[in-house]
Short mmCIF file of C-alpha atoms and ligand atoms in Angstrom, two decimals:
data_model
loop_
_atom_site.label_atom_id
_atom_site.label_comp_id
_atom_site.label_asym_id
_atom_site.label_seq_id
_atom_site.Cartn_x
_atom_site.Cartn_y
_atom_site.Cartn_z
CA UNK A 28 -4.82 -7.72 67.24
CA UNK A 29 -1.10 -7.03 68.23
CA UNK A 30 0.60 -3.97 67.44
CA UNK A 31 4.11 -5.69 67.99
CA UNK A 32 5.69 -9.08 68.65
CA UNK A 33 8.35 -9.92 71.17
CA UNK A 34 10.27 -11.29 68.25
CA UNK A 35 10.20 -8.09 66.61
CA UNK A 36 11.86 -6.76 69.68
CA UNK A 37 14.36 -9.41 70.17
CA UNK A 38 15.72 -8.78 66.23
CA UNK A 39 16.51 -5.25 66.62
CA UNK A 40 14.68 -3.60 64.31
CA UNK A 41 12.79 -1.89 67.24
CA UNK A 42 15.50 -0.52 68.97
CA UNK A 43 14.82 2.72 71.00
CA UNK A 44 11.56 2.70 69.35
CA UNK A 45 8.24 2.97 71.62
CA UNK A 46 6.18 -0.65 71.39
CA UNK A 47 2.97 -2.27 72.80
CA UNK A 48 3.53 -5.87 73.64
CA UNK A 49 0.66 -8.40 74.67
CA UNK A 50 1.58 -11.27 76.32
CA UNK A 51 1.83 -13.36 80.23
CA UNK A 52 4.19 -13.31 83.01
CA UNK A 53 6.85 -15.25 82.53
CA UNK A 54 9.13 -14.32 85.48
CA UNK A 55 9.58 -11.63 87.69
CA UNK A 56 11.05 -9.99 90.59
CA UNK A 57 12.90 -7.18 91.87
CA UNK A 58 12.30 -5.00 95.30
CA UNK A 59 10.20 -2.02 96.12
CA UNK A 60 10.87 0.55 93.65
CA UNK A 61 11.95 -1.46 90.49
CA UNK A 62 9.99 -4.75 89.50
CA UNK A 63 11.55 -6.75 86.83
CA UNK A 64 9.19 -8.63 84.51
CA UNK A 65 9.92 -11.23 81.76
CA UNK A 66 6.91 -11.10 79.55
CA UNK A 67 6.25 -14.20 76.91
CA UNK A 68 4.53 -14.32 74.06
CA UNK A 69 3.91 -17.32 71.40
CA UNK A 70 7.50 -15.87 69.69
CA UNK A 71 9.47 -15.16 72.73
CA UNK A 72 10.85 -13.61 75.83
CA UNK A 73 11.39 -9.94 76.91
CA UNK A 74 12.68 -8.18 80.35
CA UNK A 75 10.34 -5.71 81.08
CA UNK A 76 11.80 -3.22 83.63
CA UNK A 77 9.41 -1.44 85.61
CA UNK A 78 10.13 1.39 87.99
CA UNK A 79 7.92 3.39 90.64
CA UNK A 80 9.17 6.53 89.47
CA UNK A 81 8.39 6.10 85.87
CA UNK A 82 4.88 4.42 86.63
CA UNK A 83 3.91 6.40 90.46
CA UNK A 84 2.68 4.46 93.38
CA UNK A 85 -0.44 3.54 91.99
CA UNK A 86 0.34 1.68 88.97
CA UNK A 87 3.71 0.42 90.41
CA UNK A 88 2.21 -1.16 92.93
CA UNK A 89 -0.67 -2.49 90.08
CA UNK A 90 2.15 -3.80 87.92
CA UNK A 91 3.77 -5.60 90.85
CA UNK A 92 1.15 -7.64 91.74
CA UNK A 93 0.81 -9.42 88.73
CA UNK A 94 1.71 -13.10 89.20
CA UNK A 95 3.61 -15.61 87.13
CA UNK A 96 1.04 -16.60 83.94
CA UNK A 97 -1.02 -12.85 84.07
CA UNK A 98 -1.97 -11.76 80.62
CA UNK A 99 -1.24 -8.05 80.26
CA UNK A 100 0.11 -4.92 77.70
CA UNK A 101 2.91 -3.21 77.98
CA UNK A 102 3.77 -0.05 76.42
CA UNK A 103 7.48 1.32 76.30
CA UNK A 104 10.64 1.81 75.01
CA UNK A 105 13.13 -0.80 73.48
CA UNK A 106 16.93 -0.15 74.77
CA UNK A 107 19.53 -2.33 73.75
CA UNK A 108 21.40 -4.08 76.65
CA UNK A 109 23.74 -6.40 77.23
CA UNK A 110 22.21 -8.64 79.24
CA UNK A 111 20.23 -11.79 77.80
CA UNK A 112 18.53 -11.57 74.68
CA UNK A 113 20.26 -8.03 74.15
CA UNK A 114 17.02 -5.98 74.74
CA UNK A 115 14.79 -5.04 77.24
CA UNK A 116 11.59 -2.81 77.19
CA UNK A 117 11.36 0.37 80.02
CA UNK A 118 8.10 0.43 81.07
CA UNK A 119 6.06 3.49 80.10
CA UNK A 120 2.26 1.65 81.37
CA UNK A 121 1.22 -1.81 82.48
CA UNK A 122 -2.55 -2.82 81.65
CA UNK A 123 -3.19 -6.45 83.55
CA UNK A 124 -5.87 -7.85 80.92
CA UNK A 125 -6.05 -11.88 83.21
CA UNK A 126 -4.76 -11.40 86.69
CA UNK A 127 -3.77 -14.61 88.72
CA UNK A 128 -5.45 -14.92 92.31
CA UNK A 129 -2.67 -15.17 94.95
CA UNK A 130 -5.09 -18.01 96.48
CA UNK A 131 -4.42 -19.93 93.30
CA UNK A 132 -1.66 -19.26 91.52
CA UNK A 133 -0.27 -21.13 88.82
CA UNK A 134 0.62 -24.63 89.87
CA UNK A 135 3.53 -25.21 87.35
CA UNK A 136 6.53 -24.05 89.29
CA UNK A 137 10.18 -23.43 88.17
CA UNK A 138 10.88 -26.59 89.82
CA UNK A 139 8.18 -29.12 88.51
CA UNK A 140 9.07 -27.36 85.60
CA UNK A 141 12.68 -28.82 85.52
CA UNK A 142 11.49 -32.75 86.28
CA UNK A 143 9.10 -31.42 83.55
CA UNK A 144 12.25 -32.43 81.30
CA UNK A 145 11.85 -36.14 81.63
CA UNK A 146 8.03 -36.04 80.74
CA UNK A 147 7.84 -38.37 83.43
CA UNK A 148 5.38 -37.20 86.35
CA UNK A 149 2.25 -37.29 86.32
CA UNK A 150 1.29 -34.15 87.94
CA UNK A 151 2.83 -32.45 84.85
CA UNK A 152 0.42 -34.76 82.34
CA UNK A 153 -2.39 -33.82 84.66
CA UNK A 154 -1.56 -30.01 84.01
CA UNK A 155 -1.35 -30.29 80.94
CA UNK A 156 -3.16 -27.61 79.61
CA UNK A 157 -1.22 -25.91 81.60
CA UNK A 158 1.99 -27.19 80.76
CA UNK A 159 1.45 -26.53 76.83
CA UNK A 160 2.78 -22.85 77.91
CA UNK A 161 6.30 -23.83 79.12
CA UNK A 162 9.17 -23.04 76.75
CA UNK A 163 9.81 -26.91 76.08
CA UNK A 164 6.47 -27.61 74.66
CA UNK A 165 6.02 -24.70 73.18
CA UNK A 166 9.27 -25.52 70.94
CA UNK A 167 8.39 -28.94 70.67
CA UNK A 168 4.88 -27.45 69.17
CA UNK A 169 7.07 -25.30 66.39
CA UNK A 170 9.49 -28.15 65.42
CA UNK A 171 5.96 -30.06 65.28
CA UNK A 172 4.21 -27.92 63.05
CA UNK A 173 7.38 -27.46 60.69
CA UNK A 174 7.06 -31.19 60.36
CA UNK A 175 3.60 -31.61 59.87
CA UNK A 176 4.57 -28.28 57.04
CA UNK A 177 7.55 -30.39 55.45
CA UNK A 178 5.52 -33.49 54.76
CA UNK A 179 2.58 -31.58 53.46
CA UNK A 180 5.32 -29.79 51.57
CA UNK A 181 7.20 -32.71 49.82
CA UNK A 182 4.09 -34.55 48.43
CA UNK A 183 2.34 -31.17 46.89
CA UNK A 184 5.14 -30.47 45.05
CA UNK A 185 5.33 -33.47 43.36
CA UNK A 186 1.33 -33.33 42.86
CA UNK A 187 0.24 -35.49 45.50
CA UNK A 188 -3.41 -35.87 45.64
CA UNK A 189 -4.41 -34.96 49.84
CA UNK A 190 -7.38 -37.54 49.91
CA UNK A 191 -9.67 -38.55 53.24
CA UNK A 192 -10.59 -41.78 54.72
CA UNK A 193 -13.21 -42.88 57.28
CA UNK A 194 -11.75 -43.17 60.53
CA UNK A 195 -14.80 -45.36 61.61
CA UNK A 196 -13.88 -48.84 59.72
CA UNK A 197 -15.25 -52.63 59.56
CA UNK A 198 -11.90 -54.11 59.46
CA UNK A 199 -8.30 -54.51 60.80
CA UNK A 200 -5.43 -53.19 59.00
CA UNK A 201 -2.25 -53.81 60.96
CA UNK A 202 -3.84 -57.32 62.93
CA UNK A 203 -6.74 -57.47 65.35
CA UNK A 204 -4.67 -57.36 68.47
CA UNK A 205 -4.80 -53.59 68.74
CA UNK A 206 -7.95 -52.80 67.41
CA UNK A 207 -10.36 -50.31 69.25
CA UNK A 208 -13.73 -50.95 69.05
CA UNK A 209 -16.63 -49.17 69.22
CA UNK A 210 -20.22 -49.69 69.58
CA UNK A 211 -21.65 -48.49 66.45
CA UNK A 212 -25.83 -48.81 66.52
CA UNK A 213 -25.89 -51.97 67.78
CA UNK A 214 -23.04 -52.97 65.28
CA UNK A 215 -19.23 -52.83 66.36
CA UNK A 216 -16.91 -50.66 64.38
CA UNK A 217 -13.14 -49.92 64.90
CA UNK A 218 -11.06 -46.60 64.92
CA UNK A 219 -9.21 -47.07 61.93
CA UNK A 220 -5.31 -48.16 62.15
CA UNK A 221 -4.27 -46.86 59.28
CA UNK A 222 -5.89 -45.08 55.66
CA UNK A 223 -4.39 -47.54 53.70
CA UNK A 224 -7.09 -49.78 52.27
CA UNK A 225 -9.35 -46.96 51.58
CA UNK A 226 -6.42 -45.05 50.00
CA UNK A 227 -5.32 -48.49 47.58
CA UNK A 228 -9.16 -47.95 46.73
CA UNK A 229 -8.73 -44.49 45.46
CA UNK A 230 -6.03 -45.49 43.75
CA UNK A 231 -7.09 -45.84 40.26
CA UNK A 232 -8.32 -42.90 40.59
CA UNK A 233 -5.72 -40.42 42.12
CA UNK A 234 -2.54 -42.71 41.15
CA UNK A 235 -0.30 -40.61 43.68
CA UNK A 236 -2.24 -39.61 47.23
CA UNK A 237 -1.16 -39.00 50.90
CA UNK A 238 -2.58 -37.64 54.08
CA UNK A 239 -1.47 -36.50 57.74
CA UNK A 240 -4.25 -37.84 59.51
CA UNK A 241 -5.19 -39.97 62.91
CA UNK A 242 -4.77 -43.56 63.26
CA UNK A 243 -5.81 -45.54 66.60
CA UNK A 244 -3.94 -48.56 68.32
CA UNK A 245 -4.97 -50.22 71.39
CA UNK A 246 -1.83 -50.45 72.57
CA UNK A 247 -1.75 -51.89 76.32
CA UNK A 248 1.74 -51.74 77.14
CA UNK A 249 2.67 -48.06 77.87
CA UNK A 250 6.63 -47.78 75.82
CA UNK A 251 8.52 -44.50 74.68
CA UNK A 252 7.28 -44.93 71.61
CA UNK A 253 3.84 -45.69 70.99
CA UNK A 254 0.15 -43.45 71.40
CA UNK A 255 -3.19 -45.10 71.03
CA UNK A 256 -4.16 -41.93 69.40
CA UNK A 257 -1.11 -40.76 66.94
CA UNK A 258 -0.54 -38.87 63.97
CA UNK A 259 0.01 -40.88 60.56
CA UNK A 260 1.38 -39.65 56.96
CA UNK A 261 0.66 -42.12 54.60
CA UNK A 262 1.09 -42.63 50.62
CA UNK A 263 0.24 -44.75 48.03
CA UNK A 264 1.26 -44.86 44.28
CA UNK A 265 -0.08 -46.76 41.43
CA UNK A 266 2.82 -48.97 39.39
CA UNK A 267 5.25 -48.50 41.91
CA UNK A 268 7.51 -50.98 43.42
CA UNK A 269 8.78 -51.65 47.18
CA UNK A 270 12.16 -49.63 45.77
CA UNK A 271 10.11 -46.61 44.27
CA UNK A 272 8.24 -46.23 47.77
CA UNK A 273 11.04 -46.49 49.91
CA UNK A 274 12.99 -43.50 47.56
CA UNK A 275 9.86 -41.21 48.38
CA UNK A 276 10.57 -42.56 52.40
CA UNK A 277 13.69 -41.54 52.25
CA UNK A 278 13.45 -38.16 50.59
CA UNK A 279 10.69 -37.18 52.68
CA UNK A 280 12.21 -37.96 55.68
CA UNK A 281 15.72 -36.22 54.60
CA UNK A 282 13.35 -33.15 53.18
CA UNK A 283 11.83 -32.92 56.77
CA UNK A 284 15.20 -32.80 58.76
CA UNK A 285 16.24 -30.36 55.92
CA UNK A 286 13.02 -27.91 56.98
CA UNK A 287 14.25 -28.17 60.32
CA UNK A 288 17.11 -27.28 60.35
CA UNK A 289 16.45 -24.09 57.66
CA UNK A 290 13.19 -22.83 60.27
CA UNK A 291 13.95 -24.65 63.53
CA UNK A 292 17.48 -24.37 64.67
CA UNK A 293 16.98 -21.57 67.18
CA UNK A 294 14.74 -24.19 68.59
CA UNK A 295 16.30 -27.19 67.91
CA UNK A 296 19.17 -25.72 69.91
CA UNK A 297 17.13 -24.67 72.65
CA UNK A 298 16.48 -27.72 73.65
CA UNK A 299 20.33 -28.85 73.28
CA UNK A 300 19.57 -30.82 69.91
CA UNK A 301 22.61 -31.38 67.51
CA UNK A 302 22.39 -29.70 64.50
CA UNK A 303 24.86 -31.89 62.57
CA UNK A 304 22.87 -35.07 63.49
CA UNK A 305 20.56 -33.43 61.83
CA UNK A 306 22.46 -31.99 58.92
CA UNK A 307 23.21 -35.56 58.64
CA UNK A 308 20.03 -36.76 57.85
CA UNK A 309 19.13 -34.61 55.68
CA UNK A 310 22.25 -34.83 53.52
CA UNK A 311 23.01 -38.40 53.27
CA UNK A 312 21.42 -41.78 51.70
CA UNK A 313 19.78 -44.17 53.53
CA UNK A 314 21.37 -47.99 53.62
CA UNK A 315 19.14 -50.87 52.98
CA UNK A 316 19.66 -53.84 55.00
CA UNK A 317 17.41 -57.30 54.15
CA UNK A 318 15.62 -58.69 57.47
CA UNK A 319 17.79 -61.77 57.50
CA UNK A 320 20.94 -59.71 58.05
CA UNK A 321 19.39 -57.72 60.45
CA UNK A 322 18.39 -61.17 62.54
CA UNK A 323 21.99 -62.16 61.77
CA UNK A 324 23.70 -59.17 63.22
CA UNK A 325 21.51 -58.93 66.30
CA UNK A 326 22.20 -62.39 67.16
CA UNK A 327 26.21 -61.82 66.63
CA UNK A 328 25.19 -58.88 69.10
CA UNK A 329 23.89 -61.86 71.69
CA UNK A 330 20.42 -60.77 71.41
CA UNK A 331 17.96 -63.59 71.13
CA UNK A 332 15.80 -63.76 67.96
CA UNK A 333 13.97 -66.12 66.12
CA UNK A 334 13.90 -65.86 62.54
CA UNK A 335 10.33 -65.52 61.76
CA UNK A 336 9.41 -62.86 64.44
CA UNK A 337 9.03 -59.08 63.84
CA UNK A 338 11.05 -56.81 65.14
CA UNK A 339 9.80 -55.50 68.60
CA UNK A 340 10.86 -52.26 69.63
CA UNK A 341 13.38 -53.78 72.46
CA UNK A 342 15.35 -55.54 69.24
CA UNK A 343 15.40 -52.07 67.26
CA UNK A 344 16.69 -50.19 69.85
CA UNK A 345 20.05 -52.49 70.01
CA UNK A 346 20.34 -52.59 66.09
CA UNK A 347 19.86 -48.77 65.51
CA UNK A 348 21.84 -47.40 68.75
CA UNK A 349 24.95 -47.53 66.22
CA UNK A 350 23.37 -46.36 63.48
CA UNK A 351 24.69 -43.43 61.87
CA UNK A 352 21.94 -42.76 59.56
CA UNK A 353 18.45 -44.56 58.99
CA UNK A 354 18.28 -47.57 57.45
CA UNK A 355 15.69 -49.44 55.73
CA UNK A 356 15.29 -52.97 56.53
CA UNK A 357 13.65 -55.23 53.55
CA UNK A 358 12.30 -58.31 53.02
CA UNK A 359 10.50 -59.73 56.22
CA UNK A 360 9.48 -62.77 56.64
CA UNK A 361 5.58 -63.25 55.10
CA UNK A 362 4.44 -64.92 58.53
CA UNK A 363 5.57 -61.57 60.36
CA UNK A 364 3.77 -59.31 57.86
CA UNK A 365 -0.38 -58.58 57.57
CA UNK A 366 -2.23 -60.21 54.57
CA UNK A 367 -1.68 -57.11 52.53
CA UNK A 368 1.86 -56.93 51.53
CA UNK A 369 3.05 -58.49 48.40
CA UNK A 370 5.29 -62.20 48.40
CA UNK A 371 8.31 -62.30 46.87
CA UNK A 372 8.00 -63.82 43.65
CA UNK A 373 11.71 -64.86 44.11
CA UNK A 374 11.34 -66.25 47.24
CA UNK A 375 7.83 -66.86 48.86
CA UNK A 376 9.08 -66.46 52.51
CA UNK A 377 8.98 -63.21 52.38
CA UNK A 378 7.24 -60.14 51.42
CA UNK A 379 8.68 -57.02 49.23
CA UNK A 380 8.57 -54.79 52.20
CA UNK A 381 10.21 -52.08 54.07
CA UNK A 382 10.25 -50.24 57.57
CA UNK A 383 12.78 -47.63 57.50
CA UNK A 384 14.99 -47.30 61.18
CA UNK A 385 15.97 -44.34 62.74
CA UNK A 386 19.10 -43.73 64.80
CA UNK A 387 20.19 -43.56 68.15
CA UNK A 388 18.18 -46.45 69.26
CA UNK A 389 14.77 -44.64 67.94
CA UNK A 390 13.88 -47.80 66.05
CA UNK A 391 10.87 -48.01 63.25
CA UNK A 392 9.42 -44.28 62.03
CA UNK A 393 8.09 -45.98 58.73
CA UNK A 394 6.29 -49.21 57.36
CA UNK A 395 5.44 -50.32 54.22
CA UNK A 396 6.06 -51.60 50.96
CA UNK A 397 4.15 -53.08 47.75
CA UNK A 398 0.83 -54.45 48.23
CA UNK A 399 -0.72 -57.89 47.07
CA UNK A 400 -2.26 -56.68 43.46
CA UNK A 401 -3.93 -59.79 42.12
CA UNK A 402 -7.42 -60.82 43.09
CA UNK A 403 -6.34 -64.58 43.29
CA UNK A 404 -3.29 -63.38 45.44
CA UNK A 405 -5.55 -61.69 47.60
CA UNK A 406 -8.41 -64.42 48.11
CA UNK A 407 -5.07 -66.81 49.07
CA UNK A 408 -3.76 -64.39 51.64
CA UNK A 409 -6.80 -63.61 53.37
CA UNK A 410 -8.15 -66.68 53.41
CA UNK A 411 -4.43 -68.26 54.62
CA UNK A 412 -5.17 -65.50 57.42
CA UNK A 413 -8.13 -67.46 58.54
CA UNK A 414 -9.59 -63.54 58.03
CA UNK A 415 -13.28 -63.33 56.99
CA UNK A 416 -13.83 -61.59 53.53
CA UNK A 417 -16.83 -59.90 53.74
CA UNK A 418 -15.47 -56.24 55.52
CA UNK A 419 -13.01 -56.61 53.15
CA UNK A 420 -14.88 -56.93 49.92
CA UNK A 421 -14.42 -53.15 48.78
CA UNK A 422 -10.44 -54.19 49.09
CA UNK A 423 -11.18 -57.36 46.89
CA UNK A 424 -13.22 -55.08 44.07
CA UNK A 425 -9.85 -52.62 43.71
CA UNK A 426 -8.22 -55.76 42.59
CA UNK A 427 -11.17 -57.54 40.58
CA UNK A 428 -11.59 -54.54 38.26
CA UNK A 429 -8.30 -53.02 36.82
CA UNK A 430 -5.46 -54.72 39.30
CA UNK A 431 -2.21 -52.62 39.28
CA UNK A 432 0.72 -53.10 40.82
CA UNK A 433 1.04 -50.20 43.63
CA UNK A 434 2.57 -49.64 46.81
CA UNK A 435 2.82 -47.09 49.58
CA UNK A 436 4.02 -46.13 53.11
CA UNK A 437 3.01 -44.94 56.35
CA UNK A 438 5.23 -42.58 58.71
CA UNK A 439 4.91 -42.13 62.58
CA UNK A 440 4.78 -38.48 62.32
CA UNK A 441 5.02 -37.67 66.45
CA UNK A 442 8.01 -40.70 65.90
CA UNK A 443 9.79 -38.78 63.52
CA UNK A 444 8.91 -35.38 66.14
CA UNK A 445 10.68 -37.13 69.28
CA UNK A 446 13.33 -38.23 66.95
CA UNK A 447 14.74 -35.16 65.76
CA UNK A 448 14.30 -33.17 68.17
CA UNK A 449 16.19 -35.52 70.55
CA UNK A 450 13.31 -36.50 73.13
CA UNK A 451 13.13 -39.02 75.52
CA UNK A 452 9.84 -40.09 75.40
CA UNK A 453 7.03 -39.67 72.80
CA UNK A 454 4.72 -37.48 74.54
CA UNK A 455 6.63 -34.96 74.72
CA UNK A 456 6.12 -33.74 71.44
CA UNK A 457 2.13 -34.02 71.19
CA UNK A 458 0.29 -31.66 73.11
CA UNK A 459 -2.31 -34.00 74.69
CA UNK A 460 -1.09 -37.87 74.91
CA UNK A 461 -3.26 -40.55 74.96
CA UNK A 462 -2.15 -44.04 75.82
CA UNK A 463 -3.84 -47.18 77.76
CA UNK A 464 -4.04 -44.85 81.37
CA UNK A 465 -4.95 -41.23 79.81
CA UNK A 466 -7.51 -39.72 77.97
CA UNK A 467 -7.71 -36.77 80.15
CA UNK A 468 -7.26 -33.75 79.93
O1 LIG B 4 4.07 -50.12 60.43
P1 LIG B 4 2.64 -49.69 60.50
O2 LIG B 4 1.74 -50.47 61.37
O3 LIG B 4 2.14 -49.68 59.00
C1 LIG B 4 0.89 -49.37 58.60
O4 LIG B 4 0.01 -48.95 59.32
C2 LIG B 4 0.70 -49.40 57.11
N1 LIG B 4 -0.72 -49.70 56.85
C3 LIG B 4 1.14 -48.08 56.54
C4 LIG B 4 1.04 -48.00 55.05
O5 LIG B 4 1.69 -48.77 54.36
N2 LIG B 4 0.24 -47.08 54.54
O6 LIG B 4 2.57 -48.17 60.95
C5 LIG B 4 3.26 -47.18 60.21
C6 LIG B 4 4.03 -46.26 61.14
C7 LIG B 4 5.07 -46.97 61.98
O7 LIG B 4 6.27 -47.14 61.29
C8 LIG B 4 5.21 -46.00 63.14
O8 LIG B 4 6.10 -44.96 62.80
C9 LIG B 4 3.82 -45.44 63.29
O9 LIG B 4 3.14 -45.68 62.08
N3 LIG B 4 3.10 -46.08 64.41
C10 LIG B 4 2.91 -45.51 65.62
N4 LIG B 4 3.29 -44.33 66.13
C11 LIG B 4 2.96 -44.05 67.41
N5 LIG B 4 2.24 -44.88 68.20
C12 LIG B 4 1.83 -46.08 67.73
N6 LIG B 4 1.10 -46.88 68.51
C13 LIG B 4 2.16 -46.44 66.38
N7 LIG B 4 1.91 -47.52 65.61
C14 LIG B 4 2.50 -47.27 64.42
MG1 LIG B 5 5.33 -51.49 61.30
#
C-alpha cells in the first residue's frame, strides 16, 4: 500500500512534513551534484530534488541513473516553493523498485509525445500500453470514468433496474450491414449491436432498466467518430412515449456535463477544455428540431440531401457546427429507420423517433425513440423488411403476451467522452481502440 499520495502533497496539507511517495519517473535532469526528478503517480506530479550531499556518492549516483518511466520510493520532506505546483519534496532516500535498461529505454519521447496530441500516428497506437501513462490519457481516463460514474449515477437514483444482455445474438439490431459475425459451433452468431431487444423483453418485468455495456459494429470506413468495439448506455421504459425518453436523454446528458464539471475541471482544463461550454450544457434545455427541418436547413446551407436518407455523419457535422446546445432531431423518415421504431399514427412516413445532436460539429451521441408495441405492427414491419422472423420470435412473444407501449434510448458513451472533453478524434478517450485496421495491442 501507499503511505502518501502526490495529491496529498500538491494540496498542502503536507507541508514541511516528512512523506514516502511511490510512483515513476516522469522527468528529470540536473548536473553532477543535484539531480532533479519529477515523480508521477495516478494523482499527479511532484519535483523531487535530489542532492549528493544529502544522499553521498553512492546513492546519488543510484538515484541518478534512474531513467524516464522507473518505478521507485521516495522518502523526504515537503517545502513549499514557488515554482510549479508550489511544492517540491527534498530527498532524504531513493529506493528504484523497476529500473529502465539504458539499452531500452522508454520509447515514448517528449516529442512523439506532443504529435501524441492529434491521436494520429500510428507508432503512438502501437505503444499503446505504453501511451496509457502520458498525462493526456491519463485525464482522458478520469473524465472517462466520471462519465461512466454520472450515467450509472442518474438512472440509480431514479431506481433504474442495471439488467444484462447476451452479447452473442441471432439477429441484427441496427441493419445487417455492420454486423460481425462469428462462427458459433458450426452455427453463425453476431456480436450484438445494441441490448435493446433483449432489454424490451425484460421489460414487463423491470418497467425502467439501463446498462453501460459493449456493443459491436463492423464499421469499414475508419471516421472520428465511430469504434467497432464501443461503449453503449442504453434504457428502456414501459408506457413511455418518444417525449418521455428524450426528457431522460436530455437530463442525463446535462447531469453528466454537470459531474464534470463539479469532479473534472482541473482536468478538463488541462487539456484546454472550456468550462462554460460545458456549464452550458449542463444548465440549459435542449431544442427539438423535426427531421424535415433539419433536411430543409441543410439544403438552404447548399448541402445536398435527399429527403428520405439518414443523416450521415458528414451532414451532422454542418448542421451542429452552429449549434449552441444539443438538439434533438424527431421524426425521421420510416424508410431511414430499422423495423423497430414506432410509425406515426399521424403521419405514416415517419417514425416517433429521436437522435439527440451534439455541438461543435460532434453530430449524433444518442438514438432512439418509442418502439413498435403491437404484434400485428410488428409482423407488418418485419415482414415489409423482407427480415426473416424466426431469430426474432422472442421479440414477437414481448408483444403477443401483454403489449405495452414503451420506449428507450441508447448513448455513445466514448461519443459523449470526445465530446466534452474537446477531442479530436474518438480514440482518444478509450484506452485500447478498435476499428477495421486494429485489434492490437
Ligand atoms: O443510433 P444507434 O444505432 O441506436 C441503437 O443502437 C438503438 N438500438 C439504441 C436504443 O434505442 N436502445 O446507436 C446509439 C448510439 C449512437 O447515437 C452513437 O452515439 C453510438 O450509439 N454509436 C457508436 N459509437 C461509437 N462507434 C460506433 N460505431 C457507434 N455506433 C453507434
Ligand atoms: Mg443512430
Amino acid at each position: 500500500m501507499k503511505a502518501d499520495w502526490v495529491s496529498d502533497v500538491l494540496s498542502g496539507n503536507r507541508d514541511h512534513k516528512s512523506v514516502e511517495l511511490k510512483g515513476w519517473v516522469h522527468r528529470t535532469r540536473g548536473n553532477k551534484n543535484i539531480r532533479f526528478v519529477v515523480l508521477r503517480d495516478s494523482t499527479g506530479s511532484v519535483q523531487c530534488v535530489v542532492k549528493r550531499d544529502v544522499l553521498g556518492d553512492e546513492a546519488f549516483e543510484n538515484a541518478a541513473s534512474a531513467l524516464i518511466e522507473s518505478s521507485m520510493i521516495v522518502r523526504g520532506e515537503v517545502v513549499p516553493t514557488d515554482r510549479q505546483h508550489g511544492h517540491e519534496i527534498q530527498v532524504e532516500s531513493i529506493e528504484i523498485i523497476g529500473p529502465v535498461d539504458p539499452e531500452r529505454p522508454f520509447p515514448i519521447t517528449e516529442s512523439a509525445m506532443e504529435s501524441a496530441d492529434s491521436g494520429e500516428t500510428e507508432f503512438l497506437l502501437d505503444q499503446r500500453h505504453l501511451y496509457l501513462r502520458t498525462s493526456r490519457m491519463t485525464t482522458m481516463l478520469k473524465i472517462r470514468s466520471s462519465v461512466f460514474g454520472a450515467i450509472h449515477g442518474y438512472f440509480r437514483d431514479l431506481d433504474f433496474i442495471e439488467y444484462q444482455a447476451p452479447n452473442f445474438v441471432a439477429g441484427a439490431v441496427e441493419g445487417g450491414s455492420t454486423l460481425f459475425e462469428v462462427p458459433y459451433f458450426g452455427r453463425t452468431a453476431y456480436l450484438t449491436q445494441s441490448w435493446q431487444l433483449y432489454a424490451e423483453a425484460a421489460m414487463p418485468a423491470l418497467e425502467r432498466l439501463y446498462t453501460i455495456a459493449p456493443s459491436f459494429r463492423a464499421e469499414k470506413s475508419r471516421t472520428r467518430r465511430h469504434l467497432t468495439e464501443f461503449w453503449h448506455a442504453e434504457m428502456e421504459i414501459a408506457w413511455g412515449s418518444n417525449d418521455e425518453v428524450m426528457a431522460h436523454g436530455e437530463s442525463l446528458v446535462r447531469r453528466i456535463a454537470k459531474d464534470l464539471l463539479d469532479d473534472r475541471s482541473d482536468e478538463l482544463q488541462s487539456i484546454d477544455r472550456d468550462l462554460n461550454l460545458i456549464a452550458r450544457y449542463a444548465d440549459n434545455p435542449y431544442p427539438r428540431m423535426r427531421y424535415d427541418e433539419a433536411v430543409e436547413t441543410l439544403q438552404g446551407m447548399g448541402v445536398e440531401i435527399e429527403w428520405g436518407q439518414d443523416l450521415d455523419y458528414s451532414k451532422e457535422k454542418i448542421l451542429t457546427k452552429d449549434f449552441d446546445v444539443p438538439h434533438f432531431l424527431t421524426h425521421y423518415p420510416k424508410i431511414a429507420k430499422p423495423f423497430y421504431h414506432r410509425v406515426d399514427p399521424d403521419d405514416g412516413n415517419y417514425v416517433l423517433c429521436h437522435d439527440l445532436l451534439a455541438p461543435e460539429g460532434y453530430g449524433e451521441i444518442i438514438g432512439g425513440g418509442e418502439r413498435t408495441w403491437s404484434e400485428e405492427e410488428i409482423l407488418k414491419r418485419i415482414d415489409e423488411e423482407g427480415t426473416p422472423r424466426d431469430p426474432y420470435q422472442f421479440y414477437i412473444d414481448v408483444r403477443t403476451y401483454g403489449g405495452v407501449p414503451h420506449g428507450g434510448f441508447g448513448l455513445g458513451v466514448d461519443r459523449v467522452c470526445a465530446w466534452l472533453a474537446g477531442a479530436d478524434h474518438i480514440r482518444e478517450v478509450i484506452p485500447f481502440p478498435r476499428d477495421s485496421r486494429r485489434v492490437t495491442p
